[in-house]
PDB file of C-alpha atoms in Angstrom:
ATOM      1  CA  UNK A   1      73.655  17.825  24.557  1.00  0.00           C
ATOM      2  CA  UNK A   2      72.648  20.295  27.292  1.00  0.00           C
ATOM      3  CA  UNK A   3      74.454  23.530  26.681  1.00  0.00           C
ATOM      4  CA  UNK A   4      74.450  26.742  28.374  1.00  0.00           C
ATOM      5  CA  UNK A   5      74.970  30.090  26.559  1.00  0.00           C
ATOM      6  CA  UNK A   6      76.720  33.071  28.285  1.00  0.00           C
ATOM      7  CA  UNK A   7      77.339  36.588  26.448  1.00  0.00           C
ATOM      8  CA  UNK A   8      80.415  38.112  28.159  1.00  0.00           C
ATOM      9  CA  UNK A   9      81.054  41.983  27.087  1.00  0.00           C
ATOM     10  CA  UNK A  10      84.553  43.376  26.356  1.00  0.00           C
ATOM     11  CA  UNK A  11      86.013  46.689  25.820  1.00  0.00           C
ATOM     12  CA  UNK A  12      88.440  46.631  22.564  1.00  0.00           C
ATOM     13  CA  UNK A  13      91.266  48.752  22.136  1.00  0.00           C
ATOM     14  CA  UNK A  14      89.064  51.652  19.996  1.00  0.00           C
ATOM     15  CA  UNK A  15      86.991  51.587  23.305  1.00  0.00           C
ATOM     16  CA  UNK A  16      83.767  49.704  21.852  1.00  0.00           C
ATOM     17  CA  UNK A  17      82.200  46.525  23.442  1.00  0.00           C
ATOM     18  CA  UNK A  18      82.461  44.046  21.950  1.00  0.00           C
ATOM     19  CA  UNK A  19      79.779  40.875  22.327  1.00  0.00           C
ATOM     20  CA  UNK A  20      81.542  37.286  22.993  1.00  0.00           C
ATOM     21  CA  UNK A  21      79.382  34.180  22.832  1.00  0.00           C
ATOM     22  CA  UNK A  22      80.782  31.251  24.989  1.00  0.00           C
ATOM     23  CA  UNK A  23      79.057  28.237  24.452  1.00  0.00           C
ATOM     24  CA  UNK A  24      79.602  26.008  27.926  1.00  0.00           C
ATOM     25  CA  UNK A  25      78.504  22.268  28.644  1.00  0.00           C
ATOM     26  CA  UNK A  26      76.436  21.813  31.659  1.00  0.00           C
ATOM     27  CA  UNK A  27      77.094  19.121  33.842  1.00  0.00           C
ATOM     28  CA  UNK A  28      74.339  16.704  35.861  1.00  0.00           C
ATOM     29  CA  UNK A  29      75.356  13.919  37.632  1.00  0.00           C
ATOM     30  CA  UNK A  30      75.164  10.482  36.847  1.00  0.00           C
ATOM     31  CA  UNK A  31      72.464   8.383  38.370  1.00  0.00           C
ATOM     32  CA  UNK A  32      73.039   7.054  41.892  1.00  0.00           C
ATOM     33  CA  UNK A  33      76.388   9.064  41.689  1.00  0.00           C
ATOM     34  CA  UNK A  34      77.848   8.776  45.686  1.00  0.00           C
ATOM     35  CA  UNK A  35      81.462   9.349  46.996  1.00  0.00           C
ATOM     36  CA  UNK A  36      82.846   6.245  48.258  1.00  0.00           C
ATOM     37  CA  UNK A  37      85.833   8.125  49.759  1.00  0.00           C
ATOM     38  CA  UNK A  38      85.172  11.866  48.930  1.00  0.00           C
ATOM     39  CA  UNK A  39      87.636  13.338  46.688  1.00  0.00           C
ATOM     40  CA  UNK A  40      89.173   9.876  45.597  1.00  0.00           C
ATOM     41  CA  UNK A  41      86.455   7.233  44.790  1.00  0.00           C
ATOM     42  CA  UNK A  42      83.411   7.842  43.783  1.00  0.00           C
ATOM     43  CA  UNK A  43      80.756   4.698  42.606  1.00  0.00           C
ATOM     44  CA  UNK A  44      77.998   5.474  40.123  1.00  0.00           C
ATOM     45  CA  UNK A  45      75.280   3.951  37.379  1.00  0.00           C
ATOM     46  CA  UNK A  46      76.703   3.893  33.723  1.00  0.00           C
ATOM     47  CA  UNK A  47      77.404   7.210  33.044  1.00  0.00           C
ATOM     48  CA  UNK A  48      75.380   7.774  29.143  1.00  0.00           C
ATOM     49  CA  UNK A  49      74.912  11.717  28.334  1.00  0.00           C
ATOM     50  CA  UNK A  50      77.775  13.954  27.975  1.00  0.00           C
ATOM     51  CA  UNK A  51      76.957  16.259  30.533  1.00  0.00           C
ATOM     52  CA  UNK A  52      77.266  13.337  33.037  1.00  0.00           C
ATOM     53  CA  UNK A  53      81.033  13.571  32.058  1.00  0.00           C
ATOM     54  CA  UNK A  54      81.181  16.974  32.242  1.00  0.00           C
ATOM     55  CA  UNK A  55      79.598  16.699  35.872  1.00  0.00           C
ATOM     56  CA  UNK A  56      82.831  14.111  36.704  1.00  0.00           C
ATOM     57  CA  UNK A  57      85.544  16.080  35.313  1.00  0.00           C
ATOM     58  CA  UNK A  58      83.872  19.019  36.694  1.00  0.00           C
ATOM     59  CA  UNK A  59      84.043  17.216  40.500  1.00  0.00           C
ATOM     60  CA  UNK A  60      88.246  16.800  39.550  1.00  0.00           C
ATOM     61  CA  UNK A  61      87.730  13.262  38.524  1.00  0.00           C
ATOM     62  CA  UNK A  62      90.123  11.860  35.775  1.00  0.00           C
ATOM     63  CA  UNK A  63      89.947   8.393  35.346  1.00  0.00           C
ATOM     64  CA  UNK A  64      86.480   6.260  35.020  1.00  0.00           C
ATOM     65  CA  UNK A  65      86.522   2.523  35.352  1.00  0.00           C
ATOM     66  CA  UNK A  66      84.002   0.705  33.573  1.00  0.00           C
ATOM     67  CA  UNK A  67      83.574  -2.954  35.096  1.00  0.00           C
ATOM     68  CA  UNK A  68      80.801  -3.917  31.921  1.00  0.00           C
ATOM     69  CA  UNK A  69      80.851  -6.053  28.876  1.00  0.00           C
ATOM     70  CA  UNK A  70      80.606  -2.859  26.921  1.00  0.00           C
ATOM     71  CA  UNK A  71      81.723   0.934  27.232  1.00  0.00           C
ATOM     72  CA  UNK A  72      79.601   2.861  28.177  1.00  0.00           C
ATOM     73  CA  UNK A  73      77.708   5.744  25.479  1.00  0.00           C
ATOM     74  CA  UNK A  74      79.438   8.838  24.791  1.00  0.00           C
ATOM     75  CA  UNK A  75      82.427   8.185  26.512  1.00  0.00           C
ATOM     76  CA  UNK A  76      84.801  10.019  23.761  1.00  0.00           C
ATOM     77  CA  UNK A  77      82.497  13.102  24.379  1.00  0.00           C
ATOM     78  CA  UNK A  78      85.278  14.620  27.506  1.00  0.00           C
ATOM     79  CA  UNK A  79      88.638  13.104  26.110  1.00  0.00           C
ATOM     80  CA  UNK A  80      90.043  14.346  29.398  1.00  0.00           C
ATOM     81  CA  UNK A  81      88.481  12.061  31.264  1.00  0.00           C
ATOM     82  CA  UNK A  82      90.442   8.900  30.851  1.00  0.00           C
ATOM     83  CA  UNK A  83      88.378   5.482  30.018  1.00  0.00           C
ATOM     84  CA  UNK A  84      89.813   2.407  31.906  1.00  0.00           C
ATOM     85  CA  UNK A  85      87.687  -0.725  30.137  1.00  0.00           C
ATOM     86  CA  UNK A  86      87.645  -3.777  32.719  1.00  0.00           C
ATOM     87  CA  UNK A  87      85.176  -6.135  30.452  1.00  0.00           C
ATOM     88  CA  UNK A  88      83.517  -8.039  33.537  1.00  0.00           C
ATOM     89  CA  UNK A  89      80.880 -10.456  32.081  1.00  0.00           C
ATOM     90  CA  UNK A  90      77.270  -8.570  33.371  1.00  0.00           C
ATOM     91  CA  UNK A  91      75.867 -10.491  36.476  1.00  0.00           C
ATOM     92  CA  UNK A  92      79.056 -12.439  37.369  1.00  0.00           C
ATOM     93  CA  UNK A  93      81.618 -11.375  40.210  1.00  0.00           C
ATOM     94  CA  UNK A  94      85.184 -10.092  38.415  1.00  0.00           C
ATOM     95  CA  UNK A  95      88.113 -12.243  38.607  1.00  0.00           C
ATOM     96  CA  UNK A  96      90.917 -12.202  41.274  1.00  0.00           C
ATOM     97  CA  UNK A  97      92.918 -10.414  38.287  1.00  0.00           C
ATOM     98  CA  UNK A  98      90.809  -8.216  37.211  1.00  0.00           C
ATOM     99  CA  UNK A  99      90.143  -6.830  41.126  1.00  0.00           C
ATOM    100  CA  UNK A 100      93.850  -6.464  41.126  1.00  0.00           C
ATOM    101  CA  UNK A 101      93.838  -4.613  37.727  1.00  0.00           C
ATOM    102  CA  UNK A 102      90.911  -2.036  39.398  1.00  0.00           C
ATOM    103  CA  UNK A 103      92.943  -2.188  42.391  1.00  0.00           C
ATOM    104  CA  UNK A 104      96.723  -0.725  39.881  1.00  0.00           C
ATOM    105  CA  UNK A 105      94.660   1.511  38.311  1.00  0.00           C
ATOM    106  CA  UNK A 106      93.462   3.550  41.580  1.00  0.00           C
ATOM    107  CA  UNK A 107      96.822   3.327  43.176  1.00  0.00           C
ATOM    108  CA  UNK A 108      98.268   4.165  40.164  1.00  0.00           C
ATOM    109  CA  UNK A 109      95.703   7.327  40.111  1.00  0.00           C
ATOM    110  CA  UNK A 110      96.453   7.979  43.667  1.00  0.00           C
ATOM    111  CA  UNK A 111     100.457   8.094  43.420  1.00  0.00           C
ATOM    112  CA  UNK A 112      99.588  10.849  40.573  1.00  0.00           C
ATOM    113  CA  UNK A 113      97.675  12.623  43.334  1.00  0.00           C
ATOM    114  CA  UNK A 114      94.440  12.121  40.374  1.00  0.00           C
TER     115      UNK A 114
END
């Protein structure tokens, strides 16, 4: 996991510094990462390392739909981002329902201004 270390110094009430570690995730986008519409839809490969996450939460995304058999690596690793699972069988166009279910869960995302 790539992580950044910063050292922030504080003043304490007896007037000594005082060193703070802050440990922060870097972010890196995901391969082929594009804005479809910028700021509301976004298309990308499978995201896999946690700072690709990061990199989408960091961007204000909140929701990532997966349209694979399986989901994808690491995706517990930002539990803010929230996982919607559409299994689509690899190599085969999705369903009329399931383009409607992808279709609920951005408008549904959109109404929440998300």
């Amino acid at each position: 996991m790539a992580q950044l270390q910063k050292a922030e110094v504080r003043g304490n009430s007896g007037g000594a510094a005082e060193i703070h570690r802050l440990t922060v995730m870097a972010s890196s986008p995901p391969h082929n990462f594009s804005w479809v519409e910028p700021g509301k839809l976004a298309g990308l490969a499978m995201p896999r390392m946690p700072c690709e996450y990061r990199y989408l939460l960091d961007n204000g995304i909140k929701h990532l739909v997966c349209l694979c058999e399986r989901k994808p690596p690491n995706h517990d690793s930002c539990p803010e981002l929230q996982l919607h699972h559409i299994k689509i069988v690899d190599f085969t166009p999705p369903s009329p329902s399931q383009i409607d279910q992808f279709l609920s869960i951005v408008e549904e995302a959109n109404s929440k201004g998300e």
